[in-house]
Amino acid sequence: SSQTPSSEKGQYLDSSLIEMATKPKGLLECLKAGETVICAEGYLFEFERRGYLKAGPFAPEVVVEHPDMVKGLYRDFVHAGSDVVLAFTYYGHRETLRVVGREDELEAFNRTALKMAREVADETGTLMAGNICNTNIYNPDSQ
């Protein structure tokens, strides 16, 4: 039988029990109920440790070059206790990608990361979020 996500984070149901699964609560519902919501992050360092990301530019090329690895790490973080699948969009900005000659792929990188995060969140009954990163580019004259 196939495995299908339950409403309990990280738990799976036999496909014959899918009718019993309920949609997980949203973030505001969890917070209003006084629940603690854990959002694990650290993809950048883990991908670097595994050899899928280069120190320095930290361009998130792994998202499009190794999508199964990214989805697997999303699942690992949920298994470790994260209530939120945080899309690996950190450092996904044009200047970072320019360093590796892929600045024109920014939207594809981020959309792919978000799509995979949504898929894993739906599988695992967790919340999903995007990530806005800092930048090392600052122009005091820009608006």
JSON list of C-alpha atoms in Angstrom, two decimals:
[
{"chain": "A", "resi": 1, "resn": "SER", "atom": "CA", "xyz": [0.00, 0.00, 0.00]},
{"chain": "A", "resi": 2, "resn": "SER", "atom": "CA", "xyz": [1.16, 3.56, -0.60]},
{"chain": "A", "resi": 3, "resn": "GLN", "atom": "CA", "xyz": [2.06, 6.11, 2.06]},
{"chain": "A", "resi": 4, "resn": "THR", "atom": "CA", "xyz": [0.03, 9.29, 2.32]},
{"chain": "A", "resi": 5, "resn": "PRO", "atom": "CA", "xyz": [0.52, 12.22, 4.73]},
{"chain": "A", "resi": 6, "resn": "SER", "atom": "CA", "xyz": [-1.65, 12.42, 7.81]},
{"chain": "A", "resi": 7, "resn": "SER", "atom": "CA", "xyz": [-2.71, 15.57, 9.61]},
{"chain": "A", "resi": 8, "resn": "GLU", "atom": "CA", "xyz": [-0.01, 14.84, 12.17]},
{"chain": "A", "resi": 9, "resn": "LYS", "atom": "CA", "xyz": [3.34, 16.37, 11.24]},
{"chain": "A", "resi": 10, "resn": "GLY", "atom": "CA", "xyz": [5.76, 13.83, 9.81]},
{"chain": "A", "resi": 11, "resn": "GLN", "atom": "CA", "xyz": [3.35, 10.92, 10.16]},
{"chain": "A", "resi": 12, "resn": "TYR", "atom": "CA", "xyz": [2.05, 8.85, 7.26]},
{"chain": "A", "resi": 13, "resn": "LEU", "atom": "CA", "xyz": [-1.14, 6.89, 6.78]},
{"chain": "A", "resi": 14, "resn": "ASP", "atom": "CA", "xyz": [-1.85, 3.82, 4.73]},
{"chain": "A", "resi": 15, "resn": "SER", "atom": "CA", "xyz": [-3.68, 5.00, 1.60]},
{"chain": "A", "resi": 16, "resn": "SER", "atom": "CA", "xyz": [-6.80, 3.14, 2.73]},
{"chain": "A", "resi": 17, "resn": "LEU", "atom": "CA", "xyz": [-7.06, 5.59, 5.65]},
{"chain": "A", "resi": 18, "resn": "ILE", "atom": "CA", "xyz": [-6.69, 8.77, 3.61]},
{"chain": "A", "resi": 19, "resn": "GLU", "atom": "CA", "xyz": [-10.34, 9.69, 4.05]},
{"chain": "A", "resi": 20, "resn": "MET", "atom": "CA", "xyz": [-9.63, 10.27, 7.73]},
{"chain": "A", "resi": 21, "resn": "ALA", "atom": "CA", "xyz": [-6.82, 12.80, 7.17]},
{"chain": "A", "resi": 22, "resn": "THR", "atom": "CA", "xyz": [-7.63, 16.43, 7.94]},
{"chain": "A", "resi": 23, "resn": "LYS", "atom": "CA", "xyz": [-6.03, 19.62, 6.72]},
{"chain": "A", "resi": 24, "resn": "PRO", "atom": "CA", "xyz": [-3.39, 20.96, 9.13]},
{"chain": "A", "resi": 25, "resn": "LYS", "atom": "CA", "xyz": [-4.04, 24.24, 10.94]},
{"chain": "A", "resi": 26, "resn": "GLY", "atom": "CA", "xyz": [-2.64, 27.41, 9.47]},
{"chain": "A", "resi": 27, "resn": "LEU", "atom": "CA", "xyz": [0.03, 29.50, 11.19]},
{"chain": "A", "resi": 28, "resn": "LEU", "atom": "CA", "xyz": [-2.39, 32.02, 12.70]},
{"chain": "A", "resi": 29, "resn": "GLU", "atom": "CA", "xyz": [-4.61, 29.23, 14.04]},
{"chain": "A", "resi": 30, "resn": "CYS", "atom": "CA", "xyz": [-1.60, 27.59, 15.69]},
{"chain": "A", "resi": 31, "resn": "LEU", "atom": "CA", "xyz": [-0.40, 30.84, 17.23]},
{"chain": "A", "resi": 32, "resn": "LYS", "atom": "CA", "xyz": [-3.87, 31.83, 18.46]},
{"chain": "A", "resi": 33, "resn": "ALA", "atom": "CA", "xyz": [-4.12, 28.41, 20.11]},
{"chain": "A", "resi": 34, "resn": "GLY", "atom": "CA", "xyz": [-0.87, 29.13, 21.94]},
{"chain": "A", "resi": 35, "resn": "GLU", "atom": "CA", "xyz": [1.05, 26.43, 20.10]},
{"chain": "A", "resi": 36, "resn": "THR", "atom": "CA", "xyz": [4.77, 26.61, 19.52]},
{"chain": "A", "resi": 37, "resn": "VAL", "atom": "CA", "xyz": [5.68, 26.53, 15.83]},
{"chain": "A", "resi": 38, "resn": "ILE", "atom": "CA", "xyz": [9.19, 25.34, 15.01]},
{"chain": "A", "resi": 39, "resn": "CYS", "atom": "CA", "xyz": [10.74, 26.38, 11.74]},
{"chain": "A", "resi": 40, "resn": "ALA", "atom": "CA", "xyz": [14.09, 24.70, 11.17]},
{"chain": "A", "resi": 41, "resn": "GLU", "atom": "CA", "xyz": [16.58, 26.35, 8.87]},
{"chain": "A", "resi": 42, "resn": "GLY", "atom": "CA", "xyz": [20.14, 25.54, 7.93]},
{"chain": "A", "resi": 43, "resn": "TYR", "atom": "CA", "xyz": [19.85, 24.18, 4.41]},
{"chain": "A", "resi": 44, "resn": "LEU", "atom": "CA", "xyz": [22.72, 26.33, 3.19]},
{"chain": "A", "resi": 45, "resn": "PHE", "atom": "CA", "xyz": [25.21, 24.84, 5.65]},
{"chain": "A", "resi": 46, "resn": "GLU", "atom": "CA", "xyz": [23.93, 21.30, 5.21]},
{"chain": "A", "resi": 47, "resn": "PHE", "atom": "CA", "xyz": [24.17, 21.48, 1.42]},
{"chain": "A", "resi": 48, "resn": "GLU", "atom": "CA", "xyz": [27.67, 22.88, 1.76]},
{"chain": "A", "resi": 49, "resn": "ARG", "atom": "CA", "xyz": [28.62, 20.08, 4.18]},
{"chain": "A", "resi": 50, "resn": "ARG", "atom": "CA", "xyz": [27.32, 17.49, 1.73]},
{"chain": "A", "resi": 51, "resn": "GLY", "atom": "CA", "xyz": [29.24, 19.06, -1.17]},
{"chain": "A", "resi": 52, "resn": "TYR", "atom": "CA", "xyz": [26.24, 20.42, -3.07]},
{"chain": "A", "resi": 53, "resn": "LEU", "atom": "CA", "xyz": [26.92, 24.10, -2.49]},
{"chain": "A", "resi": 54, "resn": "LYS", "atom": "CA", "xyz": [30.14, 26.13, -2.73]},
{"chain": "A", "resi": 55, "resn": "ALA", "atom": "CA", "xyz": [31.29, 28.29, 0.14]},
{"chain": "A", "resi": 56, "resn": "GLY", "atom": "CA", "xyz": [31.66, 31.88, -0.92]},
{"chain": "A", "resi": 57, "resn": "PRO", "atom": "CA", "xyz": [28.83, 32.74, -3.27]},
{"chain": "A", "resi": 58, "resn": "PHE", "atom": "CA", "xyz": [26.46, 30.18, -1.69]},
{"chain": "A", "resi": 59, "resn": "ALA", "atom": "CA", "xyz": [24.36, 30.31, -4.87]},
{"chain": "A", "resi": 60, "resn": "PRO", "atom": "CA", "xyz": [21.37, 27.96, -4.46]},
{"chain": "A", "resi": 61, "resn": "GLU", "atom": "CA", "xyz": [22.07, 26.03, -7.68]},
{"chain": "A", "resi": 62, "resn": "VAL", "atom": "CA", "xyz": [21.29, 22.79, -5.85]},
{"chain": "A", "resi": 63, "resn": "VAL", "atom": "CA", "xyz": [17.58, 23.65, -6.17]},
{"chain": "A", "resi": 64, "resn": "VAL", "atom": "CA", "xyz": [17.57, 23.04, -9.92]},
{"chain": "A", "resi": 65, "resn": "GLU", "atom": "CA", "xyz": [20.57, 20.73, -10.20]},
{"chain": "A", "resi": 66, "resn": "HIS", "atom": "CA", "xyz": [19.60, 18.28, -7.43]},
{"chain": "A", "resi": 67, "resn": "PRO", "atom": "CA", "xyz": [15.88, 18.76, -6.67]},
{"chain": "A", "resi": 68, "resn": "ASP", "atom": "CA", "xyz": [15.56, 15.31, -5.07]},
{"chain": "A", "resi": 69, "resn": "MET", "atom": "CA", "xyz": [18.30, 16.23, -2.61]},
{"chain": "A", "resi": 70, "resn": "VAL", "atom": "CA", "xyz": [16.45, 19.44, -1.72]},
{"chain": "A", "resi": 71, "resn": "LYS", "atom": "CA", "xyz": [13.13, 17.65, -1.21]},
{"chain": "A", "resi": 72, "resn": "GLY", "atom": "CA", "xyz": [14.92, 15.01, 0.83]},
{"chain": "A", "resi": 73, "resn": "LEU", "atom": "CA", "xyz": [16.43, 17.62, 3.12]},
{"chain": "A", "resi": 74, "resn": "TYR", "atom": "CA", "xyz": [13.04, 19.30, 3.49]},
{"chain": "A", "resi": 75, "resn": "ARG", "atom": "CA", "xyz": [11.69, 15.91, 4.65]},
{"chain": "A", "resi": 76, "resn": "ASP", "atom": "CA", "xyz": [14.67, 15.39, 6.98]},
{"chain": "A", "resi": 77, "resn": "PHE", "atom": "CA", "xyz": [13.98, 18.72, 8.69]},
{"chain": "A", "resi": 78, "resn": "VAL", "atom": "CA", "xyz": [10.32, 17.79, 9.19]},
{"chain": "A", "resi": 79, "resn": "HIS", "atom": "CA", "xyz": [11.38, 14.42, 10.56]},
{"chain": "A", "resi": 80, "resn": "ALA", "atom": "CA", "xyz": [13.70, 16.25, 12.97]},
{"chain": "A", "resi": 81, "resn": "GLY", "atom": "CA", "xyz": [10.74, 18.29, 14.28]},
{"chain": "A", "resi": 82, "resn": "SER", "atom": "CA", "xyz": [10.18, 21.28, 12.04]},
{"chain": "A", "resi": 83, "resn": "ASP", "atom": "CA", "xyz": [6.53, 22.32, 11.81]},
{"chain": "A", "resi": 84, "resn": "VAL", "atom": "CA", "xyz": [7.29, 24.37, 8.70]},
{"chain": "A", "resi": 85, "resn": "VAL", "atom": "CA", "xyz": [8.90, 23.45, 5.41]},
{"chain": "A", "resi": 86, "resn": "LEU", "atom": "CA", "xyz": [10.94, 26.54, 4.69]},
{"chain": "A", "resi": 87, "resn": "ALA", "atom": "CA", "xyz": [11.69, 26.84, 0.98]},
{"chain": "A", "resi": 88, "resn": "PHE", "atom": "CA", "xyz": [15.40, 27.05, 0.19]},
{"chain": "A", "resi": 89, "resn": "THR", "atom": "CA", "xyz": [15.22, 30.52, -1.31]},
{"chain": "A", "resi": 90, "resn": "TYR", "atom": "CA", "xyz": [17.87, 31.94, 1.01]},
{"chain": "A", "resi": 91, "resn": "TYR", "atom": "CA", "xyz": [20.61, 33.63, -0.97]},
{"chain": "A", "resi": 92, "resn": "GLY", "atom": "CA", "xyz": [18.33, 33.36, -3.98]},
{"chain": "A", "resi": 93, "resn": "HIS", "atom": "CA", "xyz": [18.85, 36.88, -5.25]},
{"chain": "A", "resi": 94, "resn": "ARG", "atom": "CA", "xyz": [20.20, 38.19, -8.51]},
{"chain": "A", "resi": 95, "resn": "GLU", "atom": "CA", "xyz": [23.59, 39.36, -7.20]},
{"chain": "A", "resi": 96, "resn": "THR", "atom": "CA", "xyz": [24.40, 35.97, -5.68]},
{"chain": "A", "resi": 97, "resn": "LEU", "atom": "CA", "xyz": [23.47, 34.20, -8.89]},
{"chain": "A", "resi": 98, "resn": "ARG", "atom": "CA", "xyz": [25.45, 36.72, -10.97]},
{"chain": "A", "resi": 99, "resn": "VAL", "atom": "CA", "xyz": [28.64, 35.42, -9.31]},
{"chain": "A", "resi": 100, "resn": "VAL", "atom": "CA", "xyz": [28.03, 32.02, -10.93]},
{"chain": "A", "resi": 101, "resn": "GLY", "atom": "CA", "xyz": [26.61, 33.42, -14.19]},
{"chain": "A", "resi": 102, "resn": "ARG", "atom": "CA", "xyz": [23.00, 32.41, -13.52]},
{"chain": "A", "resi": 103, "resn": "GLU", "atom": "CA", "xyz": [21.30, 35.69, -12.57]},
{"chain": "A", "resi": 104, "resn": "ASP", "atom": "CA", "xyz": [18.69, 35.23, -15.31]},
{"chain": "A", "resi": 105, "resn": "GLU", "atom": "CA", "xyz": [17.48, 32.06, -13.59]},
{"chain": "A", "resi": 106, "resn": "LEU", "atom": "CA", "xyz": [16.51, 33.74, -10.31]},
{"chain": "A", "resi": 107, "resn": "GLU", "atom": "CA", "xyz": [12.76, 33.33, -10.75]},
{"chain": "A", "resi": 108, "resn": "ALA", "atom": "CA", "xyz": [13.08, 29.68, -11.84]},
{"chain": "A", "resi": 109, "resn": "PHE", "atom": "CA", "xyz": [15.29, 28.88, -8.82]},
{"chain": "A", "resi": 110, "resn": "ASN", "atom": "CA", "xyz": [12.90, 30.47, -6.33]},
{"chain": "A", "resi": 111, "resn": "ARG", "atom": "CA", "xyz": [9.73, 29.11, -7.91]},
{"chain": "A", "resi": 112, "resn": "THR", "atom": "CA", "xyz": [11.22, 25.62, -7.99]},
{"chain": "A", "resi": 113, "resn": "ALA", "atom": "CA", "xyz": [12.24, 25.85, -4.33]},
{"chain": "A", "resi": 114, "resn": "LEU", "atom": "CA", "xyz": [8.76, 27.07, -3.37]},
{"chain": "A", "resi": 115, "resn": "LYS", "atom": "CA", "xyz": [6.99, 24.38, -5.41]},
{"chain": "A", "resi": 116, "resn": "MET", "atom": "CA", "xyz": [9.05, 21.61, -3.81]},
{"chain": "A", "resi": 117, "resn": "ALA", "atom": "CA", "xyz": [8.47, 23.03, -0.33]},
{"chain": "A", "resi": 118, "resn": "ARG", "atom": "CA", "xyz": [4.71, 23.08, -0.97]},
{"chain": "A", "resi": 119, "resn": "GLU", "atom": "CA", "xyz": [4.81, 19.45, -2.15]},
{"chain": "A", "resi": 120, "resn": "VAL", "atom": "CA", "xyz": [6.69, 18.28, 0.95]},
{"chain": "A", "resi": 121, "resn": "ALA", "atom": "CA", "xyz": [4.49, 20.35, 3.27]},
{"chain": "A", "resi": 122, "resn": "ASP", "atom": "CA", "xyz": [1.40, 18.77, 1.71]},
{"chain": "A", "resi": 123, "resn": "GLU", "atom": "CA", "xyz": [2.94, 15.28, 2.03]},
{"chain": "A", "resi": 124, "resn": "THR", "atom": "CA", "xyz": [3.86, 15.75, 5.67]},
{"chain": "A", "resi": 125, "resn": "GLY", "atom": "CA", "xyz": [0.95, 17.84, 6.95]},
{"chain": "A", "resi": 126, "resn": "THR", "atom": "CA", "xyz": [3.20, 20.76, 7.84]},
{"chain": "A", "resi": 127, "resn": "LEU", "atom": "CA", "xyz": [3.13, 24.47, 7.09]},
{"chain": "A", "resi": 128, "resn": "MET", "atom": "CA", "xyz": [5.14, 25.95, 4.23]},
{"chain": "A", "resi": 129, "resn": "ALA", "atom": "CA", "xyz": [6.97, 29.26, 4.00]},
{"chain": "A", "resi": 130, "resn": "GLY", "atom": "CA", "xyz": [9.32, 31.13, 1.71]},
{"chain": "A", "resi": 131, "resn": "ASN", "atom": "CA", "xyz": [12.50, 32.80, 2.84]},
{"chain": "A", "resi": 132, "resn": "ILE", "atom": "CA", "xyz": [13.76, 36.30, 2.14]},
{"chain": "A", "resi": 133, "resn": "CYS", "atom": "CA", "xyz": [17.48, 36.68, 2.47]},
{"chain": "A", "resi": 134, "resn": "ASN", "atom": "CA", "xyz": [19.79, 39.47, 3.34]},
{"chain": "A", "resi": 135, "resn": "THR", "atom": "CA", "xyz": [22.05, 40.85, 0.67]},
{"chain": "A", "resi": 136, "resn": "ASN", "atom": "CA", "xyz": [25.59, 42.07, 0.70]},
{"chain": "A", "resi": 137, "resn": "ILE", "atom": "CA", "xyz": [24.69, 44.69, -1.89]},
{"chain": "A", "resi": 138, "resn": "TYR", "atom": "CA", "xyz": [23.66, 48.07, -0.54]},
{"chain": "A", "resi": 139, "resn": "ASN", "atom": "CA", "xyz": [23.22, 51.24, -2.53]},
{"chain": "A", "resi": 140, "resn": "PRO", "atom": "CA", "xyz": [22.37, 54.19, -0.28]},
{"chain": "A", "resi": 141, "resn": "ASP", "atom": "CA", "xyz": [21.06, 56.11, -3.30]},
{"chain": "A", "resi": 142, "resn": "SER", "atom": "CA", "xyz": [18.52, 53.47, -4.32]},
{"chain": "A", "resi": 143, "resn": "GLN", "atom": "CA", "xyz": [14.90, 53.80, -3.37]}
]
